[in-house]
Coordinates of C-alpha atoms in Angstrom, one line a residue:
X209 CA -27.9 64.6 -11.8
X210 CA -28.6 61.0 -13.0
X211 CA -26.6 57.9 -11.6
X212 CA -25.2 58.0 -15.1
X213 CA -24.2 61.2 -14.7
X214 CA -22.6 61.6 -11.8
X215 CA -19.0 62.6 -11.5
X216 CA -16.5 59.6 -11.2
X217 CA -12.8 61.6 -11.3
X218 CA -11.6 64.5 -9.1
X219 CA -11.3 67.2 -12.2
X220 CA -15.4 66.0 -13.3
X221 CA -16.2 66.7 -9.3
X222 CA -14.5 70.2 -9.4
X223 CA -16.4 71.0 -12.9
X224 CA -20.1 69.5 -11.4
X225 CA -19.3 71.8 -8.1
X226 CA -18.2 74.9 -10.3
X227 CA -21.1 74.8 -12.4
X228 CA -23.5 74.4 -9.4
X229 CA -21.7 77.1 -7.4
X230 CA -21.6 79.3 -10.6
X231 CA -18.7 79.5 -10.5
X232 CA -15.7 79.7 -13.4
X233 CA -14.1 76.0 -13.9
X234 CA -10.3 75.2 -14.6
X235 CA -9.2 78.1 -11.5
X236 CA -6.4 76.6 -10.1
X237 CA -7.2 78.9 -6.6
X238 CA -10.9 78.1 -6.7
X239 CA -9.9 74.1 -7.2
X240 CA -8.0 74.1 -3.7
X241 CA -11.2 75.6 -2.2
X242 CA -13.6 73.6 -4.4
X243 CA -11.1 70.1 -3.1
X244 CA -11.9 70.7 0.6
X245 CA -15.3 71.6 0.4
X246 CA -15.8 68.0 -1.7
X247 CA -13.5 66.4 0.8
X248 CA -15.3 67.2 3.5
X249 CA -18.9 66.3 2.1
X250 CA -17.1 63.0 1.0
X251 CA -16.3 62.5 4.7
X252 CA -19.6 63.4 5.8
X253 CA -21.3 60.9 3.7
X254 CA -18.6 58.1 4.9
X255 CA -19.5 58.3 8.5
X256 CA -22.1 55.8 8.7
X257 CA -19.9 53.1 7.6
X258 CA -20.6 51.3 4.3
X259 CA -20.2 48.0 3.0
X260 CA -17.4 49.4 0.2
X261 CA -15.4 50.7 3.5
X262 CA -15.3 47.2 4.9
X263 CA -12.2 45.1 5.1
X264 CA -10.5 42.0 6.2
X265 CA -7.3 41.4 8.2
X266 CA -5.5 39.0 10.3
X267 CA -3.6 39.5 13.5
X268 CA -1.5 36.6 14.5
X269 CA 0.1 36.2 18.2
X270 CA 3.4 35.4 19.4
X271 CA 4.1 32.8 21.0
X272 CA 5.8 33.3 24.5
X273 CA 9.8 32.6 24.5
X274 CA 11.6 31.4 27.5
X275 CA 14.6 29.4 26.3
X276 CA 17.5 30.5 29.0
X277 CA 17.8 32.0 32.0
X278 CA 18.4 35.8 32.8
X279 CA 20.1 38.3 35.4
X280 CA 18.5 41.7 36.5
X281 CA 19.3 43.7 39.9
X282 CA 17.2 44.8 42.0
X283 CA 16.2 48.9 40.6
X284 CA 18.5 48.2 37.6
X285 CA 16.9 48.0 33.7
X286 CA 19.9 45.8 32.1
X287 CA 18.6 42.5 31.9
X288 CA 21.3 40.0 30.6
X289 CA 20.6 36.7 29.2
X290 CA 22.5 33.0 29.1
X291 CA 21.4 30.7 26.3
X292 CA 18.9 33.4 24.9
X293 CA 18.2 34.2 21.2
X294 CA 16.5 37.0 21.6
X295 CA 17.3 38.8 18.1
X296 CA 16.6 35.7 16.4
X297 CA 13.6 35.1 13.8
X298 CA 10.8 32.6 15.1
X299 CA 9.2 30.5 12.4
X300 CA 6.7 33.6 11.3
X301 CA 9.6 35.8 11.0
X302 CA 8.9 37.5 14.4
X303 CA 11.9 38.1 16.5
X304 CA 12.4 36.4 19.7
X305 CA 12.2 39.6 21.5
X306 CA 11.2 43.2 20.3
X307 CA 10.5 46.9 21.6
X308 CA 7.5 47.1 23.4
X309 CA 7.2 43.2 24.3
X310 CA 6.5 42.4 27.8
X311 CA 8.4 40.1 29.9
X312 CA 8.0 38.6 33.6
X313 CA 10.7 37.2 35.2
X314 CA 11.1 34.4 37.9
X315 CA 7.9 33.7 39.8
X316 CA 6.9 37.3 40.4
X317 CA 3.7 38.3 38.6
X318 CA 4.9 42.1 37.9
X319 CA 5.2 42.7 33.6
X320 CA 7.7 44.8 32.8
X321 CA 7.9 46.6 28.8
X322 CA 11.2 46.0 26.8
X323 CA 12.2 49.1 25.8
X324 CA 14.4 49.3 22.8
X325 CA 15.6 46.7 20.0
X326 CA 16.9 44.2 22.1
X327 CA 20.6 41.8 21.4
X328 CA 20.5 38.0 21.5
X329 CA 21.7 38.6 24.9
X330 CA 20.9 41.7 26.3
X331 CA 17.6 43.7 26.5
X332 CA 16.7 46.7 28.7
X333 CA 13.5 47.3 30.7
X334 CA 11.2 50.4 30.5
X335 CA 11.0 50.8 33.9
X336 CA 13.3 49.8 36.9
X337 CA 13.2 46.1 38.1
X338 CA 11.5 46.3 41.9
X339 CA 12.4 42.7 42.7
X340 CA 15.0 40.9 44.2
X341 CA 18.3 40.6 42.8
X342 CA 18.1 37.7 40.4
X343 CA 20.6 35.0 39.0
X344 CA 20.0 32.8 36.5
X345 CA 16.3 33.3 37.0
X346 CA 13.3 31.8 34.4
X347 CA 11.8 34.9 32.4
X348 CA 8.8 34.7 29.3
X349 CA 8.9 37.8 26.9
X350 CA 5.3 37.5 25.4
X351 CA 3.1 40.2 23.1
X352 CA -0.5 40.9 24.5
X353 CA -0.8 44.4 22.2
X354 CA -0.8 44.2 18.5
X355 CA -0.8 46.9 15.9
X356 CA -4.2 47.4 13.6
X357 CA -4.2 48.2 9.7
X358 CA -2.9 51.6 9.2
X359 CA -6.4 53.1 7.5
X360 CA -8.1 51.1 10.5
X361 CA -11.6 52.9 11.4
X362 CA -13.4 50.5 13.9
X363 CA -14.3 47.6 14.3
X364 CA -17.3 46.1 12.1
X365 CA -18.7 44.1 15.3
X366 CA -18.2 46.5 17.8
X367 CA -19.5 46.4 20.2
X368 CA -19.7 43.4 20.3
X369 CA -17.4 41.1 19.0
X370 CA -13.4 41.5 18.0
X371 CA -12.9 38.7 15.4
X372 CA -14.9 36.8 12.8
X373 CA -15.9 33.7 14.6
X374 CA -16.9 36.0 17.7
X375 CA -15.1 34.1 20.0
X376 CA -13.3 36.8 21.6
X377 CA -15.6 39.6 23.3
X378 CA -14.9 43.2 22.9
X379 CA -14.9 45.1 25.8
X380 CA -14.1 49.2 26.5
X381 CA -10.4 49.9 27.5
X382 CA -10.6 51.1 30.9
X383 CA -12.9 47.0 31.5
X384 CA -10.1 45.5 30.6
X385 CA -7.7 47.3 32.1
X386 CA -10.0 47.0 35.4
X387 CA -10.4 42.8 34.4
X388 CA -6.5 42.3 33.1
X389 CA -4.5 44.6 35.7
X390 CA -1.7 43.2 34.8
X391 CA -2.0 40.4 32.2
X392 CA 0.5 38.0 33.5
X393 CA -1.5 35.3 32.6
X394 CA -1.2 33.2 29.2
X395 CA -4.0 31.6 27.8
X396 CA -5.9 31.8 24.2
X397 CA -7.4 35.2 24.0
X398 CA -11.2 35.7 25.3
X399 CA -11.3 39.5 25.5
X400 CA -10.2 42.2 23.6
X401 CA -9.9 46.0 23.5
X402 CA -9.2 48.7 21.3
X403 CA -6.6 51.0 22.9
X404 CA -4.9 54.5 21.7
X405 CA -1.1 54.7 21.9
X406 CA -0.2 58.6 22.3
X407 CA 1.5 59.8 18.9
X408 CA 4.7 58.5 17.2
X409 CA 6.7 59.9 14.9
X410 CA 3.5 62.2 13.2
X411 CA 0.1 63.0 14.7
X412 CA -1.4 60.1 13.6
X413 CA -3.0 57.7 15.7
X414 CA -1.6 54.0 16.8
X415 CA -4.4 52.1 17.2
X416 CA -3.8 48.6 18.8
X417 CA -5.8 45.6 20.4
X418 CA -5.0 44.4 23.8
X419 CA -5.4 40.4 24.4
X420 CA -6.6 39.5 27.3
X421 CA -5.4 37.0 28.5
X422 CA -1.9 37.0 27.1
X423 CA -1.8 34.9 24.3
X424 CA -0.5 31.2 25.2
X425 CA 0.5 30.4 21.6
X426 CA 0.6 31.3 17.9
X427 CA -2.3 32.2 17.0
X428 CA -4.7 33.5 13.6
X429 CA -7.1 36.1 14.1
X430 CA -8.9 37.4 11.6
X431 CA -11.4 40.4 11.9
X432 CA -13.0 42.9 10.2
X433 CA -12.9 46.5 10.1
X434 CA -14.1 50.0 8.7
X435 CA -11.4 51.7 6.5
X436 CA -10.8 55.5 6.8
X437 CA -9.6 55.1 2.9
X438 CA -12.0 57.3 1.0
X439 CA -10.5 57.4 -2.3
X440 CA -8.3 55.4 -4.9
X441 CA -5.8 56.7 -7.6
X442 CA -5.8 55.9 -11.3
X443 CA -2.7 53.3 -9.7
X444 CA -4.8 51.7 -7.0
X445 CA -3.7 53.8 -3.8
X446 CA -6.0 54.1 -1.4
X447 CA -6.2 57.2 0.5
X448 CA -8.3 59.0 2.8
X449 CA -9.0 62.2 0.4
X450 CA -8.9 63.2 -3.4
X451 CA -6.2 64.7 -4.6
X452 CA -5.2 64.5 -7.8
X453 CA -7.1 65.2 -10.6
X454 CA -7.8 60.8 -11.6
X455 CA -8.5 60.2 -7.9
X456 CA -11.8 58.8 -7.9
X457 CA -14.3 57.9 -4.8
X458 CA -14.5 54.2 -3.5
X459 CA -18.1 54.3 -3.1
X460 CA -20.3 53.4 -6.0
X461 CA -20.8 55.9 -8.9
X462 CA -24.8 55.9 -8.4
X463 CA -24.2 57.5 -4.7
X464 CA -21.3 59.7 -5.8
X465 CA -23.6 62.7 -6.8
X466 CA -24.3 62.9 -2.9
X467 CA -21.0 64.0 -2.7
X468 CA -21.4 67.7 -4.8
X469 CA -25.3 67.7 -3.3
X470 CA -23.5 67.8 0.4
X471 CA -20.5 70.0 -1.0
X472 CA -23.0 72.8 -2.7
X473 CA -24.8 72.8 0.4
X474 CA -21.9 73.6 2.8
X475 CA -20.3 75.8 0.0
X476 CA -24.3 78.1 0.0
X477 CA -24.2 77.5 4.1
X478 CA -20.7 79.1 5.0
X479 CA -19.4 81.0 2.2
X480 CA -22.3 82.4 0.4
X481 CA -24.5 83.0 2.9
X482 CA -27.2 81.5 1.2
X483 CA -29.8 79.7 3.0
X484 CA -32.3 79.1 0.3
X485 CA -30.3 77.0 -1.8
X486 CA -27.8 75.6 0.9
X487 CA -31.7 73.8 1.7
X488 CA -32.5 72.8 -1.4
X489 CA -28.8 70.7 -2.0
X490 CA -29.4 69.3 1.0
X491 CA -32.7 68.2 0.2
X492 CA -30.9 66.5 -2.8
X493 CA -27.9 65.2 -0.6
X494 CA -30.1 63.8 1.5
X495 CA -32.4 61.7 -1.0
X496 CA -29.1 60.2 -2.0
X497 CA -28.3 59.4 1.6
X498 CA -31.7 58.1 2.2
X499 CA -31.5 55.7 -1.2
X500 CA -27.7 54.4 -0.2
X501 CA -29.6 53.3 3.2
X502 CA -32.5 51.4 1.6
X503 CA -29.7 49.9 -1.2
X504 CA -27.3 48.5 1.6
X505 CA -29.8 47.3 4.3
X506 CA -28.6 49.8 6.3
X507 CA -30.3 49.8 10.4
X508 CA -32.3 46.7 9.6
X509 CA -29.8 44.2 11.7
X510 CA -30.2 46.8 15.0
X511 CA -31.5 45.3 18.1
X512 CA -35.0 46.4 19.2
X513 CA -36.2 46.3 22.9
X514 CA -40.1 45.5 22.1
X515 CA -42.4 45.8 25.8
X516 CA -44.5 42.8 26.6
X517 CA -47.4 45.5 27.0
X518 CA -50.5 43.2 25.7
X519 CA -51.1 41.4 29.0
X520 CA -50.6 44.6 31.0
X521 CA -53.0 46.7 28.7
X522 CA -55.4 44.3 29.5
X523 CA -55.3 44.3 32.8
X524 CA -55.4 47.6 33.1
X525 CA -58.8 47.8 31.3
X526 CA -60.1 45.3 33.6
X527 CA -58.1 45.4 36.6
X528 CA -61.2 43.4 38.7
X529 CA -62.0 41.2 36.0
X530 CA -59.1 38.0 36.4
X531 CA -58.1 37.2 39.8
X532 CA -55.9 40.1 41.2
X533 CA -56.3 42.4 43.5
X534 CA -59.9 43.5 44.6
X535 CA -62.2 44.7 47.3
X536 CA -62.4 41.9 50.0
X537 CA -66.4 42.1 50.0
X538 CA -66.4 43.1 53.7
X539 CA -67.4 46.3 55.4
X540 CA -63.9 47.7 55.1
X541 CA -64.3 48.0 51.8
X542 CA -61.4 50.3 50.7
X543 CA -58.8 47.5 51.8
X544 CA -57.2 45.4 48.7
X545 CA -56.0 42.3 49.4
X546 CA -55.2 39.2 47.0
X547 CA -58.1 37.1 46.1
X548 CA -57.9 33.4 47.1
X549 CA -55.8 31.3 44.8
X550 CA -54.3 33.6 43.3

């Protein structure tokens, strides 16, 4: 199949794949099977992370609000404010206070989670307050989690860096945790790390960054990621799998054929038993594979670790010949010792 050829829409994929397979085309039973076995080879090709799956967003930080004062008992959650706004719009349309902010309150270094869409004067803690009764106490309700695109897939730096101008380092979640116990702290943002909430409303992941330290200000992030988004519709939908019959891969239509090689070979492998030809499509899957690599640059920006091994090869052809150590000359021969000036 030439890179003309190749199938661009999900109803040419199912007719390449039926006529490999040898099997009938237009079977509305045999296209549910043929869309998950070209689903799956379509996932298998993404893994390695391609240019097309890159993208570009921007986080930007809250800054920390502490106008008024607030009241909290000791082992109580209501925490009342005076002079607070706290369901009031900042300047980037963030409110003042939201579920799942964090807040410390009076000179105590404990961070306690707002739980809960909070009034202009009333909010409630997550868990109970352990300090001391407080009265018109000082409080700051600051965000040091933020929420990653929903088709988010990694991070294109990892591991090294978490935004463009690699000025914040990305670190593993249980470092930071270990660094940033608590994350009382507010300064601009030197560390970051990708953290897993447990599922919401659905079984899909909630990916989010942790800033450490807590951001001090407003700030724009921008950084770059891998998008689970697989496919686009004849509208411009992204999503992670074909499904109707226009949906058409986002990689480029000279790799797409990789796609029914890798398909035909899973669809010989498991269901026809066939080992012969399951070999020979992956053969061909794997020549595309192999010519996406070269295309993109793929594994030439890897670090290498290179051993310094000329001088020691040398040496160890000629271990008497430089300096070193030797026999001492004198009667005890067998003892080694290092030659003057050496």
């Amino acid at each position: 199949m030439a890179a003309a050829d190749a199938p661009q829409t999900l109803s040419e994929f199912r007719t390449a794949f039926a006529e490999g397979a040898k099997e009938v085309t237009g079977n509305s039973t045999l296209n549910t099977i043929f869309d998950r076995f070209l689903n799956t080879a379509m996932a298998d090709f993404e893994q390695e992370h391609w240019p097309w799956q890159e993208r570009r967003a921007v986080i930007l930080t809250k800054t920390p609000y502490t106008t008024g004062t607030v009241a909290v008992s000791n082992g109580g959650t209501a925490v009342t404010g005076t002079s607070t706004a706290w369901a009031t719009a900042d300047a980037f349309g963030q409110n003042n206070a939201r579920d799942l902010d964090k807040i410390t309150i009076g000179s105590v270094r404990d961070v306690y989670v707002i739980s809960g869409t909070p009034t202009a004067l009333a909010l409630t803690l997550a868990s109970r307050f352990t300090g001391s009764n407080v009265s018109a106490g000082t409080y700051a309700v600051f965000q040091d989690e933020y929420s990653l695109e929903a088709d988010f897939d990694g991070f294109v730096d990892a591991p090294r860096f978490f935004d463009e101008a690699r000025t914040i380092t990305l670190i593993g979640p249980q470092e930071i945790y270990r660094k940033f116990a608590r994350n009382a702290t507010r300064r601009k943002p030197a560390f970051a790390g990708l953290i897993q909430l447990g599922p919401g409303a659905t079984v899909a992941g909630r990916p989010r960054v942790l800033l450490a330290p807590a951001p001090d200000a407003a700030y724009t992030i921008p950084y770059r990621y891998w998008s689970r988004n697989r496919a686009v519709s004849t509208t411009g939908t992204q999503a992670q799998n074909l499904t109707a019959t226009g949906d058409e891969p986002i990689m480029p239509v000279k790799y797409r054929s990789g796609i029914v090689w890798r398909a035909l070979e899973l669809w010989f492998a498991t269901r026809q038993k066939n080992p012969g030809l399951a070999a020979d499509f992956k053969g061909r899957y794997i020549e595309v594979l192999a010519r996406a690599r070269q295309d993109t640059g793929k594994g030439q920006d890897r670090m290498r670790l290179v051993p310094a091994i000329a001088g020691y090869a040398s040496r160890a052809r000629f271990p008497y010949s430089r300096g070193g150590r030797g026999s001492d000359g004198g009667t005890e021969w067998d003892q080694l010792l290092d030659r003057t000036g050496d």
